[in-house]
Amino acid sequence: MEIARRQLGENTRAVHLPPPPETAQRPVATPIYRTATFEFSSAQEYAAVIGEQMPGYVYSRIDNPTVDAFARAVAALEGANLPRWPAAQAFASGMAAISGVFLAFARAGGHVVASTALYGGTYSLLRNVMARFGVETDFVDISDLGAVRAVTRPATRIIYAETIANPTTAVADIKGLAEIARERGALLVIDSTLAPPVVCRPLEHGADLVIHSATKYIGGHSDVTGGVVTGSLELIGQIRATRIDTGGSLSPDDAFQLRRGLETLPVRVRRQCATASVFAATVAKHPAVAYVDYPGLPTHTGHELARRMFDAGPEGVRFGAIVTVTPYGGREAGLAFASKLRLAKAAASLGGTHTLVSHVASTTHRQLDDRALAAAGIDPGAVRFSIGLEDSEDLISDAFVALEGLGR
Ligand SMILES: *Cc1c(COP(=O)(O)O)cnc(C)c1O
């Protein structure tokens, strides 16, 4: 029932402003539902929606329309060639998405098989956090399917790998891993942050769940953090339930930015891949360079697999845009190389418009001594490039100037 506004005090009137107009025309861009909570027409409706007897929005930790718009958009891109689009859930960061998956499907006494070449945060989550809850993880060389099969057991619930590993750029055989997961009744979970849709869509190769740190290529401008998981409606329903209880939900403002990022994802990533291909091939020929890791190089162990698994356009196969350059001279040479670069900036993160570099041994993998680095297949001199949108000639000459005087 309406209350006559004239009878209300000035504070009440200020709070109870007329609602925003409802538009019959759909906005072209994504509206930001910057609200923590949604109002119901009756207490009965509130009870029905929160009890999930009726669809609707209650509270933004639970669901928010802007966040759903982002998650659905990722699902559409990840499942482009599937008979039905998968479902998706968005999170406040990539690690929130990854921990959401483990909290939803791992159990005390359960077992996880994960790649030795794993993002540091994920390694630490499994090693330090999940272990405390009785979840045991075996880390194996995921490219050795025999080794993966050998460490799985009846308790194995999750096989976990990255499409392109960082910084080794090793490529995971998703079809092969999916077969093992199916045989053992485990879920295959793929972190495809380094191979976003337009490079690879792991669900189409048999993965059960695909995770992205949306902070990287999806956002694409190094200005927002987020994470997202896609997969079947049933699995995503369990992840949503866990997210609601653990609370790592994405904010509507960040969801807006990430959804906007998706609109230019193909344009950016195609160009980044093309630049990375030229950069990798050219820098590999420099006399101060011992080797370059990039799936696009015919010398790369995952090259043939990548050719089969990754998308191609008129510009050729897209092998991603992470290039790891190892100069001769070990740790000192790697540090000197990374610090002499002028265009490529020393910074954490990847996938943005600016080319960023990390001297791997002193930054992302600093906890590993030289022996542990060797076991992970990382040279102490390795420098990881995340290729941005600059002109390839400028990036190459930046690298050549920085390589001057290094090496043998
Ligand atoms: C950055 C990254 C993450 C973690 O994502 P955040 O958004 O930083 O939490 C996970 N996996 C990979 C491969 C990454 O590069």
Coordinates of C-alpha atoms and ligand atoms in Angstrom, one line a residue:
M1 CA 0.0 0.0 0.0
E2 CA 1.3 3.5 -1.0
I3 CA 1.9 6.0 1.8
A4 CA 1.2 9.6 1.0
R5 CA 4.6 11.2 0.5
R6 CA 3.4 14.5 1.9
Q7 CA 2.9 13.0 5.3
L8 CA 6.6 11.8 5.5
G9 CA 9.5 13.5 7.1
E10 CA 12.4 14.8 5.0
N11 CA 14.7 11.9 6.0
T12 CA 12.2 9.3 5.2
R13 CA 11.5 10.9 1.8
A14 CA 15.2 11.1 1.1
V15 CA 15.7 7.4 1.8
H16 CA 12.5 6.3 0.0
L17 CA 13.2 7.9 -3.4
P18 CA 11.2 6.8 -6.5
P19 CA 12.7 3.6 -7.9
P20 CA 14.8 3.8 -11.1
P21 CA 12.8 3.4 -14.3
E22 CA 12.4 -0.1 -15.8
T23 CA 13.3 0.1 -19.5
A24 CA 11.5 -1.8 -22.2
Q25 CA 14.7 -1.4 -24.3
R26 CA 17.6 -3.6 -23.3
P27 CA 20.8 -1.7 -22.6
V28 CA 23.6 -2.5 -25.0
A29 CA 26.3 -2.5 -22.3
T30 CA 25.9 -4.4 -19.0
P31 CA 24.0 -2.6 -16.3
I32 CA 25.8 -2.6 -13.0
Y33 CA 23.5 -3.8 -10.2
R34 CA 25.4 -2.0 -7.4
T35 CA 23.2 -3.3 -4.7
A36 CA 23.8 -5.7 -1.8
T37 CA 20.2 -6.7 -1.5
F38 CA 16.9 -6.9 -3.5
E39 CA 13.4 -5.9 -2.4
F40 CA 10.4 -8.2 -2.6
S41 CA 6.8 -7.3 -3.2
S42 CA 5.8 -9.4 -0.1
A43 CA 7.3 -11.4 2.7
Q44 CA 5.9 -14.5 1.0
E45 CA 7.8 -13.7 -2.2
Y46 CA 11.0 -13.2 -0.1
A47 CA 10.5 -16.6 1.5
A48 CA 9.8 -18.3 -1.9
V49 CA 12.9 -16.8 -3.6
I50 CA 15.3 -17.5 -0.7
G51 CA 13.9 -21.0 -0.4
E52 CA 14.5 -21.5 -4.1
Q53 CA 10.9 -22.3 -4.9
M54 CA 10.9 -19.3 -7.2
P55 CA 13.7 -17.7 -9.3
G56 CA 15.0 -14.3 -8.3
Y57 CA 17.7 -12.3 -6.6
V58 CA 18.0 -12.0 -2.8
Y59 CA 21.5 -10.8 -1.8
S60 CA 24.6 -10.2 -3.8
R61 CA 26.8 -12.7 -2.1
I62 CA 24.3 -15.3 -3.2
D63 CA 23.7 -14.0 -6.8
N64 CA 23.9 -10.7 -8.6
P65 CA 22.6 -10.0 -12.1
T66 CA 25.8 -8.3 -13.3
V67 CA 27.9 -11.1 -12.0
D68 CA 25.6 -13.7 -13.6
A69 CA 25.9 -11.8 -16.9
F70 CA 29.6 -12.2 -16.7
A71 CA 29.6 -15.8 -15.7
R72 CA 27.1 -16.7 -18.5
A73 CA 29.2 -14.9 -21.1
V74 CA 32.3 -17.0 -20.1
A75 CA 30.1 -20.2 -20.3
A76 CA 29.0 -19.2 -23.8
L77 CA 32.6 -18.8 -25.0
E78 CA 33.9 -21.9 -23.3
G79 CA 31.1 -24.1 -24.6
A80 CA 30.8 -22.5 -28.1
N81 CA 30.8 -25.9 -29.9
L82 CA 29.0 -28.0 -27.2
P83 CA 25.4 -29.1 -27.8
R84 CA 24.4 -27.0 -24.7
W85 CA 26.2 -24.1 -23.1
P86 CA 27.7 -25.1 -19.8
A87 CA 27.0 -23.2 -16.6
A88 CA 29.4 -20.9 -14.8
Q89 CA 30.2 -19.3 -11.4
A90 CA 32.2 -16.2 -10.9
F91 CA 34.5 -15.4 -8.0
A92 CA 36.5 -12.5 -6.5
S93 CA 39.8 -13.9 -7.8
G94 CA 41.3 -16.9 -9.6
M95 CA 42.3 -18.4 -6.2
A96 CA 38.8 -18.0 -4.9
A97 CA 37.6 -19.9 -7.9
I98 CA 40.2 -22.6 -7.5
S99 CA 39.6 -23.0 -3.7
G100 CA 35.9 -23.1 -4.4
V101 CA 36.4 -26.1 -6.7
F102 CA 38.5 -28.0 -4.1
L103 CA 36.2 -27.1 -1.2
A104 CA 33.2 -28.3 -3.3
F105 CA 34.7 -31.7 -4.4
A106 CA 37.6 -32.7 -2.2
R107 CA 36.9 -34.7 1.0
A108 CA 39.0 -35.7 4.0
G109 CA 40.7 -38.9 3.1
G110 CA 40.3 -38.0 -0.6
H111 CA 43.1 -37.7 -3.0
V112 CA 44.2 -35.2 -5.7
V113 CA 46.6 -35.7 -8.6
A114 CA 48.1 -32.4 -9.7
S115 CA 50.8 -31.2 -12.1
T116 CA 54.3 -30.5 -10.7
A117 CA 54.2 -27.4 -13.0
L118 CA 51.5 -25.6 -11.1
Y119 CA 50.6 -22.0 -10.3
G120 CA 52.3 -21.1 -7.0
G121 CA 49.0 -20.2 -5.2
T122 CA 47.4 -23.5 -6.2
Y123 CA 50.4 -25.5 -5.1
S124 CA 50.3 -23.7 -1.7
L125 CA 46.6 -24.2 -1.4
L126 CA 47.0 -28.0 -1.9
R127 CA 50.2 -28.3 0.0
N128 CA 49.4 -26.1 3.0
V129 CA 45.6 -25.6 3.2
M130 CA 43.8 -28.6 1.8
A131 CA 46.4 -30.9 3.5
R132 CA 45.2 -29.7 6.9
F133 CA 41.8 -30.9 6.0
G134 CA 43.0 -34.4 5.2
V135 CA 43.2 -34.0 1.4
E136 CA 46.3 -35.6 0.1
T137 CA 47.9 -34.5 -3.2
D138 CA 50.4 -36.3 -5.4
F139 CA 52.3 -33.9 -7.8
V140 CA 53.3 -35.6 -11.0
D141 CA 54.6 -34.7 -14.5
I142 CA 51.2 -34.4 -16.1
S143 CA 52.7 -34.9 -19.6
D144 CA 53.5 -38.5 -18.6
L145 CA 50.1 -40.1 -18.8
G146 CA 51.5 -43.4 -17.5
A147 CA 52.8 -41.6 -14.3
V148 CA 49.4 -39.9 -13.9
R149 CA 47.6 -43.3 -14.2
A150 CA 50.1 -44.9 -11.7
V151 CA 49.4 -42.4 -8.9
T152 CA 45.6 -42.4 -9.2
R153 CA 43.8 -44.5 -6.6
P154 CA 40.2 -45.3 -5.7
A155 CA 40.2 -42.3 -3.5
T156 CA 41.3 -39.9 -6.3
R157 CA 38.6 -37.3 -6.7
I158 CA 40.3 -34.7 -8.8
I159 CA 43.0 -34.6 -11.5
Y160 CA 44.2 -31.1 -11.9
A161 CA 46.3 -29.5 -14.6
E162 CA 46.9 -26.2 -16.5
T163 CA 46.4 -26.1 -20.2
I164 CA 49.6 -24.2 -20.6
A165 CA 51.9 -24.3 -17.6
N166 CA 53.7 -21.3 -16.3
P167 CA 56.6 -20.6 -16.9
T168 CA 57.6 -23.9 -18.7
T169 CA 54.7 -23.5 -21.2
A170 CA 54.2 -27.3 -21.0
V171 CA 50.9 -28.3 -22.7
A172 CA 48.5 -30.7 -21.0
D173 CA 47.0 -33.5 -23.0
I174 CA 43.4 -32.8 -21.9
K175 CA 41.9 -35.7 -23.9
G176 CA 44.4 -38.2 -22.4
L177 CA 43.8 -36.9 -18.9
A178 CA 40.1 -37.0 -19.3
E179 CA 40.2 -40.6 -20.2
I180 CA 42.1 -41.4 -17.0
A181 CA 39.7 -39.3 -15.0
R182 CA 36.7 -41.1 -16.5
E183 CA 38.3 -44.6 -15.8
R184 CA 38.9 -43.7 -12.2
G185 CA 35.7 -41.8 -11.5
A186 CA 37.6 -38.6 -10.8
L187 CA 36.9 -35.1 -12.1
L188 CA 39.3 -33.5 -14.6
V189 CA 39.8 -29.8 -13.6
I190 CA 41.7 -27.6 -15.9
D191 CA 43.1 -24.2 -15.1
S192 CA 43.1 -22.6 -18.6
T193 CA 44.1 -19.1 -17.6
L194 CA 47.0 -19.1 -20.0
A195 CA 44.8 -20.5 -22.8
P196 CA 41.6 -18.6 -22.8
P197 CA 38.7 -19.4 -25.2
V198 CA 40.0 -18.5 -28.7
V199 CA 43.1 -20.5 -27.8
C200 CA 41.5 -23.5 -26.2
R201 CA 38.2 -24.7 -24.8
P202 CA 39.0 -27.6 -22.5
L203 CA 35.4 -28.7 -22.0
E204 CA 35.3 -29.6 -25.7
H205 CA 38.3 -31.9 -25.1
G206 CA 36.7 -33.7 -22.1
A207 CA 37.5 -31.6 -19.1
D208 CA 34.8 -31.6 -16.4
L209 CA 35.5 -28.1 -15.1
V210 CA 37.5 -25.2 -16.5
I211 CA 38.9 -22.4 -14.3
H212 CA 40.2 -19.0 -15.2
S213 CA 41.9 -16.3 -13.3
A214 CA 39.9 -13.6 -15.1
T215 CA 42.5 -11.1 -13.8
K216 CA 44.6 -12.2 -16.7
Y217 CA 43.4 -12.4 -20.4
I218 CA 39.7 -12.1 -19.7
G219 CA 40.0 -8.7 -17.9
G220 CA 43.0 -8.0 -20.1
H221 CA 44.0 -4.6 -18.8
S222 CA 45.6 -5.4 -15.4
D223 CA 43.0 -3.4 -13.7
V224 CA 40.7 -5.9 -12.0
T225 CA 40.8 -9.3 -10.2
G226 CA 38.3 -12.1 -10.7
G227 CA 37.9 -15.8 -11.3
V228 CA 35.4 -18.0 -13.0
V229 CA 34.6 -21.7 -13.3
T230 CA 32.5 -23.4 -16.0
G231 CA 31.2 -26.9 -16.4
S232 CA 28.0 -28.9 -16.3
L233 CA 25.0 -27.4 -14.5
E234 CA 25.1 -30.1 -11.9
L235 CA 28.8 -29.6 -10.9
I236 CA 28.4 -25.8 -11.1
G237 CA 25.4 -26.0 -8.8
Q238 CA 27.6 -27.7 -6.1
I239 CA 30.3 -25.0 -6.6
R240 CA 27.7 -22.2 -6.3
A241 CA 26.5 -23.8 -3.0
T242 CA 30.1 -23.8 -1.7
R243 CA 30.7 -20.2 -2.9
I244 CA 27.6 -19.0 -1.1
D245 CA 28.9 -20.5 2.2
T246 CA 32.5 -19.4 1.8
G247 CA 31.7 -16.0 0.4
G248 CA 34.3 -15.3 -2.3
S249 CA 31.8 -13.7 -4.6
L250 CA 32.7 -11.3 -7.3
S251 CA 31.6 -7.6 -7.0
P252 CA 29.2 -6.2 -9.6
D253 CA 31.6 -3.5 -10.6
D254 CA 34.4 -6.0 -11.3
A255 CA 31.9 -8.2 -13.1
F256 CA 31.1 -5.3 -15.4
Q257 CA 34.7 -4.7 -16.3
L258 CA 35.4 -8.4 -16.8
R259 CA 32.4 -8.8 -19.1
R260 CA 33.5 -5.8 -21.1
G261 CA 36.9 -7.4 -21.3
L262 CA 35.3 -10.5 -23.0
E263 CA 34.1 -8.3 -25.9
T264 CA 37.7 -7.7 -27.0
L265 CA 39.2 -11.0 -25.9
P266 CA 39.5 -12.5 -29.4
V267 CA 41.0 -9.3 -30.9
R268 CA 43.5 -8.9 -28.1
V269 CA 44.5 -12.5 -27.7
R270 CA 44.8 -13.2 -31.5
R271 CA 47.2 -10.3 -31.8
Q272 CA 49.1 -11.3 -28.6
C273 CA 49.5 -14.8 -29.9
A274 CA 50.7 -13.6 -33.3
T275 CA 53.3 -11.2 -31.7
A276 CA 54.4 -13.9 -29.3
S277 CA 55.1 -16.3 -32.2
V278 CA 57.3 -13.8 -34.0
F279 CA 59.0 -12.7 -30.8
A280 CA 59.7 -16.3 -29.7
A281 CA 61.1 -17.4 -33.1
T282 CA 63.3 -14.3 -33.4
V283 CA 64.7 -14.1 -29.9
A284 CA 65.5 -17.9 -30.0
K285 CA 68.0 -17.1 -32.7
H286 CA 70.0 -14.6 -30.6
P287 CA 73.5 -15.9 -29.7
A288 CA 73.1 -15.0 -26.0
V289 CA 69.9 -17.1 -25.7
A290 CA 70.2 -20.7 -24.6
Y291 CA 66.6 -21.6 -25.4
V292 CA 63.1 -20.3 -25.6
D293 CA 60.0 -22.1 -24.3
Y294 CA 56.9 -21.5 -26.5
P295 CA 54.4 -24.1 -27.7
G296 CA 54.5 -22.4 -31.2
L297 CA 58.1 -23.4 -31.7
P298 CA 58.6 -26.7 -33.6
T299 CA 61.3 -27.7 -31.0
H300 CA 58.8 -27.5 -28.1
T301 CA 57.8 -30.9 -26.7
G302 CA 54.1 -30.0 -26.7
H303 CA 54.1 -28.5 -30.2
E304 CA 52.2 -31.2 -32.0
L305 CA 49.7 -31.6 -29.2
A306 CA 49.1 -27.8 -29.2
R307 CA 48.6 -27.9 -33.0
R308 CA 45.8 -30.5 -32.5
M309 CA 44.2 -28.9 -29.4
F310 CA 44.4 -25.1 -30.0
D311 CA 42.3 -22.9 -32.2
A312 CA 43.5 -21.6 -35.5
G313 CA 42.5 -18.5 -37.5
P314 CA 43.7 -17.1 -40.8
E315 CA 46.9 -16.0 -38.9
G316 CA 47.6 -19.7 -38.0
V317 CA 47.4 -21.7 -34.8
R318 CA 47.2 -19.7 -31.6
F319 CA 49.8 -21.0 -29.2
G320 CA 49.2 -18.5 -26.4
A321 CA 51.3 -15.4 -25.5
I322 CA 53.6 -16.6 -22.7
V323 CA 57.2 -16.9 -23.9
T324 CA 60.0 -18.0 -21.5
V325 CA 63.5 -16.9 -22.6
T326 CA 66.5 -18.4 -20.9
P327 CA 69.8 -16.6 -21.7
Y328 CA 73.2 -18.4 -21.2
G329 CA 74.8 -17.6 -17.8
G330 CA 72.3 -18.8 -15.2
R331 CA 70.7 -16.8 -12.5
E332 CA 72.9 -13.7 -12.8
A333 CA 72.3 -13.5 -16.6
G334 CA 68.5 -13.9 -16.2
L335 CA 68.3 -11.2 -13.6
A336 CA 70.5 -8.8 -15.7
F337 CA 68.4 -9.5 -18.8
A338 CA 65.1 -8.9 -17.0
S339 CA 66.3 -5.6 -15.4
K340 CA 67.8 -4.2 -18.6
L341 CA 64.5 -4.4 -20.5
R342 CA 62.9 -1.0 -21.0
L343 CA 59.5 -1.6 -22.7
A344 CA 58.8 -4.9 -21.0
K345 CA 58.1 -4.0 -17.4
A346 CA 59.1 -6.2 -14.4
A347 CA 55.7 -6.9 -12.8
A348 CA 53.6 -9.7 -11.5
S349 CA 50.5 -10.9 -13.4
L350 CA 50.1 -11.6 -17.1
G351 CA 47.6 -11.3 -20.0
G352 CA 47.3 -7.5 -20.1
T353 CA 47.9 -4.9 -22.7
H354 CA 51.5 -4.2 -21.4
T355 CA 54.3 -6.7 -21.9
L356 CA 55.3 -7.8 -18.4
V357 CA 58.3 -9.9 -17.4
S358 CA 59.4 -12.0 -14.3
H359 CA 62.8 -13.4 -13.6
V360 CA 61.2 -16.7 -12.5
A361 CA 63.8 -18.0 -9.9
S362 CA 63.7 -14.7 -7.9
T363 CA 60.0 -14.0 -8.1
T364 CA 57.2 -16.5 -8.9
H365 CA 59.3 -19.5 -8.0
R366 CA 61.6 -17.9 -5.3
Q367 CA 60.7 -20.7 -2.8
L368 CA 62.5 -23.3 -5.0
D369 CA 66.3 -23.8 -4.7
D370 CA 68.3 -24.7 -7.8
R371 CA 67.6 -28.4 -7.3
A372 CA 63.9 -27.9 -6.9
L373 CA 63.9 -25.6 -10.0
A374 CA 65.7 -28.3 -12.0
A375 CA 63.1 -30.9 -10.9
A376 CA 60.3 -28.5 -12.1
G377 CA 62.2 -28.1 -15.4
I378 CA 63.0 -24.4 -14.8
D379 CA 66.4 -22.9 -15.5
P380 CA 67.6 -20.4 -12.8
G381 CA 68.1 -17.9 -15.6
A382 CA 64.6 -18.2 -17.1
V383 CA 62.7 -14.9 -17.8
R384 CA 59.0 -15.2 -18.5
F385 CA 57.4 -12.7 -20.9
S386 CA 53.7 -12.1 -21.0
I387 CA 53.4 -10.5 -24.5
G388 CA 51.1 -7.5 -24.6
L389 CA 49.8 -5.4 -27.5
E390 CA 52.9 -3.5 -28.4
D391 CA 54.4 -3.8 -31.9
S392 CA 56.5 -6.9 -32.2
E393 CA 59.5 -5.0 -33.7
D394 CA 59.7 -2.8 -30.6
L395 CA 59.5 -5.8 -28.2
I396 CA 62.2 -7.6 -30.2
S397 CA 64.6 -4.7 -30.2
D398 CA 64.0 -4.1 -26.5
A399 CA 65.0 -7.8 -25.9
F400 CA 68.0 -7.6 -28.2
V401 CA 69.3 -4.4 -26.5
A402 CA 68.9 -6.1 -23.1
L403 CA 70.7 -9.2 -24.3
E404 CA 73.7 -7.3 -25.4
G405 CA 76.8 -8.3 -23.6
L406 CA 75.1 -11.3 -21.9
G407 CA 76.0 -14.9 -22.5
R408 CA 79.1 -16.8 -23.5
Ligands
LIG1 C1 47.1 -15.7 -11.7 C2 46.8 -17.1 -11.8 C3 46.0 -17.7 -10.8 C4 45.4 -17.0 -9.6 O1 44.6 -16.0 -10.0 P1 44.3 -14.7 -9.1 O2 43.3 -13.9 -9.9 O3 45.6 -14.0 -8.9 O4 43.8 -15.2 -7.8 C5 45.7 -19.0 -11.0 N1 46.2 -19.8 -12.0 C6 47.0 -19.2 -12.9 C7 47.5 -20.1 -14.1 C8 47.3 -17.9 -12.9 O5 48.1 -17.3 -13.8

